[in-house]
């Protein structure tokens, strides 16, 4: 007997696919919605290989209210929704802001309207530490002031949080939301059957590291070593994607057990900051791969230092990460190798 049917929008994506696996492992019945604009159907095969069963997937766009209604009609007794479906490339959002506002904000508004129509009142929302901008004090807590976003992508996360807050204070909605503010998700499932799919040139550090180690990229550039940090490179809170996925299960359980307020925010990170060079050395140490990197100029828009205060997630949500940076790096490397094996098999 399942603990409940959970709709996972963007469930074929990087964090979505890992969360689908953890939901099943925890006894839930996930239903995937994805338009495959930034994911591949191969993720569904990877999930099946891990779970030894297929997960229902509806290929629709979350901004399409009619299509969304059809899914809610078809999938009876949905107990909650985890909303991942959003574009997330910071640079692209600067070039195409309307694409980001339409998709990221539009999909949340449409989803909330359809949820209300079908009396589905539990939502976990995928937010980001990007809402903190360049924090004055570290580590950041959930009370750290949310700042003007550095990019349209970051602004869509901020706006979505404000929508959930306004809905909660309207007094006219029974929807309860938990917004999880991710720090830097990295790594892959230990089976190496799912992971971060490399669609184009990677924006993020870890796919760049693994592709450089695999010889796909010539060299990695460390964007600046003149920051006010121990080795001059930026500090981030790198969180294993499986730990992050588990945080979503804990949030769903809190909502279904009616323990949540109408809107809650949680930082999901390790609580430890690591510099870019520490991350690179952790990869080299974990995998034995020597990385070809050079120091280059700063990247515009980079936050010099940010990492999480995880007290609230630990004490209220009852959630703590368990994986080390090296374990996460090893899992990212295993995934890169399995991608190559699969390409070789094609
Ligand atoms: C991490 C660090 C770079 C690549 C972004 C989004 C955030 C979230 C995660 C979606 C930085 C450095 C990187 C490289 C480098 N996305 N770096 N060389 O910028 O912290 O966060 O992705 O939710 O919202 O803002 O992640 O992985 O791009 O960079 O030196 O080739 O690695 O300067 O210090 P970021 P990132």
Short mmCIF file of C-alpha atoms and ligand atoms in Angstrom, two decimals:
data_model
loop_
_atom_site.label_atom_id
_atom_site.label_comp_id
_atom_site.label_asym_id
_atom_site.label_seq_id
_atom_site.Cartn_x
_atom_site.Cartn_y
_atom_site.Cartn_z
CA UNK A 1 0.00 0.00 0.00
CA UNK A 2 1.62 3.30 -1.15
CA UNK A 3 1.98 6.21 1.26
CA UNK A 4 0.37 8.39 -1.41
CA UNK A 5 0.53 9.52 -5.03
CA UNK A 6 2.91 12.45 -5.58
CA UNK A 7 3.03 14.41 -8.82
CA UNK A 8 6.64 15.33 -9.72
CA UNK A 9 6.85 18.07 -12.36
CA UNK A 10 10.22 18.03 -14.11
CA UNK A 11 10.54 14.48 -12.76
CA UNK A 12 12.82 13.40 -15.63
CA UNK A 13 15.32 16.15 -14.82
CA UNK A 14 18.48 16.02 -12.75
CA UNK A 15 17.07 16.58 -9.26
CA UNK A 16 13.59 15.38 -10.24
CA UNK A 17 14.76 11.93 -11.33
CA UNK A 18 16.76 11.40 -8.13
CA UNK A 19 13.74 12.50 -6.09
CA UNK A 20 11.45 10.07 -7.95
CA UNK A 21 13.78 7.24 -6.91
CA UNK A 22 13.84 8.34 -3.26
CA UNK A 23 10.03 8.75 -3.21
CA UNK A 24 9.58 5.13 -4.31
CA UNK A 25 12.21 3.93 -1.84
CA UNK A 26 10.24 5.74 0.88
CA UNK A 27 6.95 4.06 -0.15
CA UNK A 28 5.34 6.81 -2.21
CA UNK A 29 3.90 6.50 -5.74
CA UNK A 30 5.43 9.25 -7.90
CA UNK A 31 3.84 10.33 -11.18
CA UNK A 32 6.17 12.24 -13.51
CA UNK A 33 5.23 15.26 -15.60
CA UNK A 34 7.92 16.48 -18.00
CA UNK A 35 8.05 18.27 -21.37
CA UNK A 36 11.61 17.03 -21.99
CA UNK A 37 12.79 20.54 -22.86
CA UNK A 38 15.80 20.08 -20.58
CA UNK A 39 15.82 16.34 -19.92
CA UNK A 40 15.86 13.09 -21.85
CA UNK A 41 13.62 10.01 -21.87
CA UNK A 42 16.76 8.02 -21.07
CA UNK A 43 16.32 9.28 -17.49
CA UNK A 44 13.10 7.20 -17.31
CA UNK A 45 15.08 4.11 -18.33
CA UNK A 46 17.67 4.91 -15.67
CA UNK A 47 14.96 5.22 -13.03
CA UNK A 48 13.47 1.90 -14.19
CA UNK A 49 16.88 0.22 -14.01
CA UNK A 50 17.25 1.33 -10.38
CA UNK A 51 13.67 0.62 -9.24
CA UNK A 52 13.01 -2.39 -11.50
CA UNK A 53 9.70 -0.80 -12.40
CA UNK A 54 8.46 1.91 -14.74
CA UNK A 55 7.15 5.22 -13.41
CA UNK A 56 4.17 6.77 -15.20
CA UNK A 57 5.21 9.88 -17.13
CA UNK A 58 2.91 12.43 -18.76
CA UNK A 59 4.70 14.44 -21.45
CA UNK A 60 3.12 17.84 -20.98
CA UNK A 61 4.11 21.42 -20.35
CA UNK A 62 3.18 22.82 -16.93
CA UNK A 63 2.14 26.13 -18.46
CA UNK A 64 -0.61 24.26 -20.39
CA UNK A 65 -3.58 24.38 -17.98
CA UNK A 66 -5.80 22.10 -20.10
CA UNK A 67 -3.10 19.43 -20.30
CA UNK A 68 -2.40 19.76 -16.59
CA UNK A 69 -6.11 19.38 -15.80
CA UNK A 70 -6.20 16.19 -17.85
CA UNK A 71 -3.39 14.71 -15.74
CA UNK A 72 -5.16 15.62 -12.51
CA UNK A 73 -8.37 14.08 -13.87
CA UNK A 74 -6.58 10.94 -14.96
CA UNK A 75 -4.46 10.54 -11.80
CA UNK A 76 -7.00 10.24 -9.03
CA UNK A 77 -6.17 11.03 -5.38
CA UNK A 78 -2.94 12.95 -5.85
CA UNK A 79 -1.76 13.75 -2.30
CA UNK A 80 0.89 16.33 -3.15
CA UNK A 81 3.06 17.92 -5.82
CA UNK A 82 6.80 18.53 -6.06
CA UNK A 83 7.41 21.29 -8.59
CA UNK A 84 10.84 21.10 -10.25
CA UNK A 85 9.83 22.06 -13.80
CA UNK A 86 11.73 25.29 -14.58
CA UNK A 87 14.57 26.56 -16.72
CA UNK A 88 17.73 27.08 -14.70
CA UNK A 89 20.57 28.43 -16.85
CA UNK A 90 21.61 31.76 -15.35
CA UNK A 91 23.34 33.02 -18.51
CA UNK A 92 20.48 32.03 -20.83
CA UNK A 93 18.00 33.80 -18.54
CA UNK A 94 19.88 37.07 -19.09
CA UNK A 95 19.61 36.66 -22.89
CA UNK A 96 15.99 35.41 -22.89
CA UNK A 97 14.22 36.82 -19.78
CA UNK A 98 10.68 36.38 -21.15
CA UNK A 99 11.28 32.66 -21.77
CA UNK A 100 12.21 32.36 -18.08
CA UNK A 101 9.37 34.46 -16.68
CA UNK A 102 6.79 32.70 -18.86
CA UNK A 103 7.99 29.23 -18.00
CA UNK A 104 9.19 29.48 -14.42
CA UNK A 105 6.55 31.87 -13.06
CA UNK A 106 3.76 30.87 -15.47
CA UNK A 107 4.10 27.17 -14.68
CA UNK A 108 3.83 27.77 -10.93
CA UNK A 109 0.71 29.96 -11.27
CA UNK A 110 -0.97 27.43 -13.58
CA UNK A 111 -0.04 24.55 -11.29
CA UNK A 112 -1.42 26.31 -8.21
CA UNK A 113 -4.69 27.09 -9.98
CA UNK A 114 -5.17 23.50 -11.11
CA UNK A 115 -4.16 22.14 -7.69
CA UNK A 116 -6.87 24.29 -6.10
CA UNK A 117 -9.46 23.07 -8.62
CA UNK A 118 -8.65 19.46 -7.75
CA UNK A 119 -8.30 20.13 -4.01
CA UNK A 120 -4.63 19.11 -3.89
CA UNK A 121 -3.20 21.16 -1.08
CA UNK A 122 0.43 20.08 -0.57
CA UNK A 123 3.30 21.59 -2.57
CA UNK A 124 7.07 21.30 -2.32
CA UNK A 125 8.70 24.04 -4.38
CA UNK A 126 12.22 23.88 -5.82
CA UNK A 127 13.87 27.15 -4.84
CA UNK A 128 17.50 28.22 -4.73
CA UNK A 129 20.08 29.94 -2.53
CA UNK A 130 20.35 32.37 -5.41
CA UNK A 131 17.55 34.36 -3.68
CA UNK A 132 20.14 35.46 -1.09
CA UNK A 133 22.22 37.28 -3.69
CA UNK A 134 25.56 38.32 -2.17
CA UNK A 135 24.91 37.71 1.56
CA UNK A 136 26.27 40.15 4.15
CA UNK A 137 26.76 37.46 6.80
CA UNK A 138 27.70 33.76 6.52
CA UNK A 139 26.46 31.11 6.86
CA UNK A 140 23.05 32.17 5.51
CA UNK A 141 19.95 31.28 7.50
CA UNK A 142 16.35 31.32 6.21
CA UNK A 143 16.08 34.78 7.83
CA UNK A 144 18.98 36.15 5.79
CA UNK A 145 17.44 38.96 3.73
CA UNK A 146 16.40 37.96 0.23
CA UNK A 147 18.11 40.37 -2.13
CA UNK A 148 17.63 41.73 -5.61
CA UNK A 149 18.34 38.79 -7.87
CA UNK A 150 21.53 38.69 -9.95
CA UNK A 151 19.69 37.28 -12.97
CA UNK A 152 16.19 36.80 -14.38
CA UNK A 153 16.54 33.13 -13.40
CA UNK A 154 17.20 34.09 -9.78
CA UNK A 155 14.37 36.62 -9.96
CA UNK A 156 11.92 33.94 -11.08
CA UNK A 157 12.77 31.96 -7.93
CA UNK A 158 12.27 35.07 -5.80
CA UNK A 159 8.95 35.87 -7.50
CA UNK A 160 7.73 32.28 -7.09
CA UNK A 161 8.51 32.41 -3.38
CA UNK A 162 6.57 35.69 -3.14
CA UNK A 163 3.61 34.10 -4.96
CA UNK A 164 3.55 31.24 -2.44
CA UNK A 165 3.85 33.72 0.46
CA UNK A 166 1.02 35.91 -0.89
CA UNK A 167 -1.17 32.85 -1.47
CA UNK A 168 -0.56 31.72 2.11
CA UNK A 169 -1.41 35.13 3.56
CA UNK A 170 -4.50 35.57 1.35
CA UNK A 171 -6.43 33.33 3.73
CA UNK A 172 -8.32 32.06 0.66
CA UNK A 173 -6.19 29.05 -0.08
CA UNK A 174 -5.79 25.69 1.63
CA UNK A 175 -2.52 25.08 -0.22
CA UNK A 176 0.46 24.57 2.09
CA UNK A 177 3.93 24.97 0.58
CA UNK A 178 7.46 24.11 1.57
CA UNK A 179 10.12 25.95 -0.46
CA UNK A 180 13.51 24.21 -0.42
CA UNK A 181 16.40 26.58 -1.12
CA UNK A 182 19.07 24.41 -2.77
CA UNK A 183 22.72 25.29 -2.54
CA UNK A 184 24.88 23.63 -5.18
CA UNK A 185 23.55 20.21 -6.17
CA UNK A 186 26.31 17.86 -7.44
CA UNK A 187 26.97 14.19 -8.06
CA UNK A 188 24.75 11.33 -9.17
CA UNK A 189 22.94 8.23 -7.94
CA UNK A 190 25.49 5.60 -6.73
CA UNK A 191 24.17 3.18 -9.37
CA UNK A 192 25.41 5.64 -12.06
CA UNK A 193 22.12 4.98 -13.90
CA UNK A 194 20.88 8.58 -13.48
CA UNK A 195 22.77 11.85 -13.16
CA UNK A 196 23.19 15.34 -14.54
CA UNK A 197 22.68 15.06 -18.30
CA UNK A 198 25.21 17.14 -20.24
CA UNK A 199 23.00 19.10 -22.61
CA UNK A 200 25.45 21.41 -24.40
CA UNK A 201 28.43 23.16 -22.80
CA UNK A 202 28.03 22.78 -19.03
CA UNK A 203 27.40 25.94 -17.03
CA UNK A 204 28.11 24.30 -13.70
CA UNK A 205 31.44 23.40 -12.14
CA UNK A 206 31.13 19.67 -11.59
CA UNK A 207 30.01 18.60 -15.08
CA UNK A 208 32.87 20.75 -16.36
CA UNK A 209 35.25 18.91 -14.04
CA UNK A 210 34.10 15.44 -15.11
CA UNK A 211 34.11 16.31 -18.83
CA UNK A 212 37.63 17.73 -18.52
CA UNK A 213 38.80 14.62 -16.66
CA UNK A 214 37.17 12.50 -19.39
CA UNK A 215 39.03 14.43 -22.08
CA UNK A 216 35.83 15.85 -23.58
CA UNK A 217 37.00 19.35 -22.58
CA UNK A 218 40.62 20.42 -22.87
CA UNK A 219 40.98 22.34 -19.64
CA UNK A 220 38.85 23.87 -16.93
CA UNK A 221 39.16 27.55 -16.07
CA UNK A 222 38.83 28.53 -12.43
CA UNK A 223 36.93 31.80 -12.56
CA UNK A 224 39.08 34.03 -10.40
CA UNK A 225 41.44 33.47 -7.47
CA UNK A 226 41.47 36.98 -6.07
CA UNK A 227 38.41 36.66 -3.82
CA UNK A 228 38.61 37.13 -0.06
CA UNK A 229 38.74 33.39 0.64
CA UNK A 230 41.48 31.02 1.94
CA UNK A 231 42.78 30.23 -1.55
CA UNK A 232 41.21 33.15 -3.42
CA UNK A 233 38.55 31.07 -5.22
CA UNK A 234 34.79 31.27 -4.63
CA UNK A 235 33.12 29.36 -1.83
CA UNK A 236 29.98 27.23 -2.35
CA UNK A 237 27.99 24.63 -0.40
CA UNK A 238 28.11 21.50 -2.60
CA UNK A 239 25.28 19.11 -1.71
CA UNK A 240 25.02 15.53 -3.02
CA UNK A 241 21.94 15.28 -5.24
CA UNK A 242 20.77 12.11 -3.42
CA UNK A 243 20.83 13.97 -0.10
CA UNK A 244 18.90 16.77 -1.78
CA UNK A 245 16.36 14.28 -3.14
CA UNK A 246 15.86 12.85 0.35
CA UNK A 247 15.12 16.34 1.66
CA UNK A 248 12.13 16.45 -0.71
CA UNK A 249 10.77 13.20 0.72
CA UNK A 250 11.06 14.60 4.25
CA UNK A 251 9.25 17.77 3.13
CA UNK A 252 6.43 15.75 1.50
CA UNK A 253 6.03 13.69 4.68
CA UNK A 254 5.85 16.86 6.78
CA UNK A 255 3.08 18.22 4.56
CA UNK A 256 1.09 14.98 4.43
CA UNK A 257 1.31 14.66 8.20
CA UNK A 258 -0.18 18.17 8.42
CA UNK A 259 2.78 19.48 10.43
CA UNK A 260 3.63 22.39 8.11
CA UNK A 261 2.57 26.02 8.33
CA UNK A 262 0.96 27.47 5.20
CA UNK A 263 4.40 28.45 3.85
CA UNK A 264 7.81 27.29 5.08
CA UNK A 265 11.35 27.85 3.79
CA UNK A 266 14.37 25.60 4.35
CA UNK A 267 18.01 25.81 3.29
CA UNK A 268 19.14 22.50 1.85
CA UNK A 269 22.92 22.31 1.96
CA UNK A 270 25.66 20.61 3.93
CA UNK A 271 26.39 23.64 6.14
CA UNK A 272 30.00 23.56 4.94
CA UNK A 273 31.58 25.87 2.40
CA UNK A 274 34.30 24.71 0.01
CA UNK A 275 36.35 26.73 -2.45
CA UNK A 276 36.54 25.88 -6.13
CA UNK A 277 40.10 24.61 -5.70
CA UNK A 278 39.04 22.47 -2.73
CA UNK A 279 36.29 21.01 -4.93
CA UNK A 280 38.78 20.28 -7.70
CA UNK A 281 41.23 18.67 -5.28
CA UNK A 282 38.41 16.64 -3.71
CA UNK A 283 37.61 15.30 -7.19
CA UNK A 284 41.26 14.45 -7.86
CA UNK A 285 41.66 12.80 -4.46
CA UNK A 286 38.46 10.78 -4.74
CA UNK A 287 38.95 9.57 -8.31
CA UNK A 288 42.73 9.59 -8.77
CA UNK A 289 42.18 11.69 -11.93
CA UNK A 290 44.53 14.64 -12.38
CA UNK A 291 42.64 17.69 -13.58
CA UNK A 292 44.01 20.13 -16.16
CA UNK A 293 42.94 23.55 -14.92
CA UNK A 294 44.10 27.12 -15.10
CA UNK A 295 43.21 30.27 -13.22
CA UNK A 296 41.24 32.74 -15.33
CA UNK A 297 39.34 35.97 -14.80
CA UNK A 298 36.31 36.23 -12.54
CA UNK A 299 32.92 35.27 -14.04
CA UNK A 300 30.45 38.17 -14.04
CA UNK A 301 27.65 37.75 -11.51
CA UNK A 302 29.44 35.19 -9.37
CA UNK A 303 28.69 35.33 -5.65
CA UNK A 304 32.09 35.29 -3.88
CA UNK A 305 31.02 33.19 -0.90
CA UNK A 306 27.82 31.43 0.14
CA UNK A 307 27.06 28.41 2.26
CA UNK A 308 24.11 27.35 4.38
CA UNK A 309 23.22 27.47 8.04
CA UNK A 310 21.29 24.19 8.20
CA UNK A 311 19.99 24.53 11.77
CA UNK A 312 16.35 24.92 10.72
CA UNK A 313 16.38 21.92 8.35
CA UNK A 314 18.06 19.85 11.05
CA UNK A 315 15.85 20.91 13.97
CA UNK A 316 12.46 21.45 12.30
CA UNK A 317 12.55 19.28 9.19
CA UNK A 318 14.68 16.63 10.88
CA UNK A 319 16.92 16.50 7.81
CA UNK A 320 20.73 16.36 7.56
CA UNK A 321 22.98 15.54 4.62
CA UNK A 322 25.14 12.42 4.98
CA UNK A 323 27.41 12.37 1.90
CA UNK A 324 30.89 13.86 1.79
CA UNK A 325 32.23 16.11 -0.98
CA UNK A 326 34.53 13.30 -2.10
CA UNK A 327 31.66 10.79 -2.26
CA UNK A 328 29.70 13.25 -4.37
CA UNK A 329 32.67 13.79 -6.69
CA UNK A 330 33.21 10.03 -7.05
CA UNK A 331 29.53 9.58 -7.97
CA UNK A 332 29.81 12.35 -10.56
CA UNK A 333 32.83 10.60 -12.09
CA UNK A 334 31.10 7.18 -12.11
CA UNK A 335 28.17 8.80 -13.93
CA UNK A 336 30.50 10.41 -16.48
CA UNK A 337 32.10 7.02 -17.14
CA UNK A 338 28.72 5.34 -17.53
CA UNK A 339 27.66 8.04 -20.01
CA UNK A 340 30.72 7.20 -22.07
CA UNK A 341 30.02 3.47 -21.86
CA UNK A 342 26.48 4.09 -23.10
CA UNK A 343 27.67 6.34 -25.92
CA UNK A 344 30.20 3.71 -26.87
CA UNK A 345 27.39 1.09 -26.93
CA UNK A 346 25.20 3.23 -29.26
C1 LIG B 1 30.18 27.13 -8.87
C2 LIG B 1 31.55 27.78 -8.68
C3 LIG B 1 32.13 29.40 -10.36
C4 LIG B 1 32.50 26.60 -13.69
C5 LIG B 1 24.46 28.21 -10.25
C6 LIG B 1 23.13 28.91 -10.13
C7 LIG B 1 22.37 28.33 -8.97
C8 LIG B 1 22.22 26.85 -9.19
C9 LIG B 1 23.59 26.20 -9.30
C10 LIG B 1 20.19 26.19 -10.29
C11 LIG B 1 31.53 29.28 -8.96
C12 LIG B 1 33.08 28.22 -10.38
C13 LIG B 1 32.26 27.14 -12.42
C14 LIG B 1 33.80 26.67 -14.25
C15 LIG B 1 34.58 27.76 -12.26
N1 LIG B 1 21.47 26.58 -10.36
N2 LIG B 1 33.30 27.70 -11.73
N3 LIG B 1 34.79 27.25 -13.50
O1 LIG B 1 27.13 29.70 -10.12
O2 LIG B 1 27.27 28.71 -7.78
O3 LIG B 1 25.19 28.44 -9.09
O4 LIG B 1 24.26 26.83 -10.41
O5 LIG B 1 19.49 26.03 -9.33
O6 LIG B 1 21.11 28.92 -8.90
O7 LIG B 1 23.38 30.27 -9.85
O8 LIG B 1 27.22 27.20 -9.76
O9 LIG B 1 28.56 25.39 -10.72
O10 LIG B 1 28.19 27.49 -12.12
O11 LIG B 1 29.70 27.57 -10.15
O12 LIG B 1 35.51 28.27 -11.60
O13 LIG B 1 34.07 26.22 -15.39
O14 LIG B 1 32.47 27.21 -9.61
O15 LIG B 1 32.85 30.62 -10.52
O16 LIG B 1 32.40 29.92 -8.05
P1 LIG B 1 26.77 28.62 -9.17
P2 LIG B 1 28.41 26.86 -10.78
#
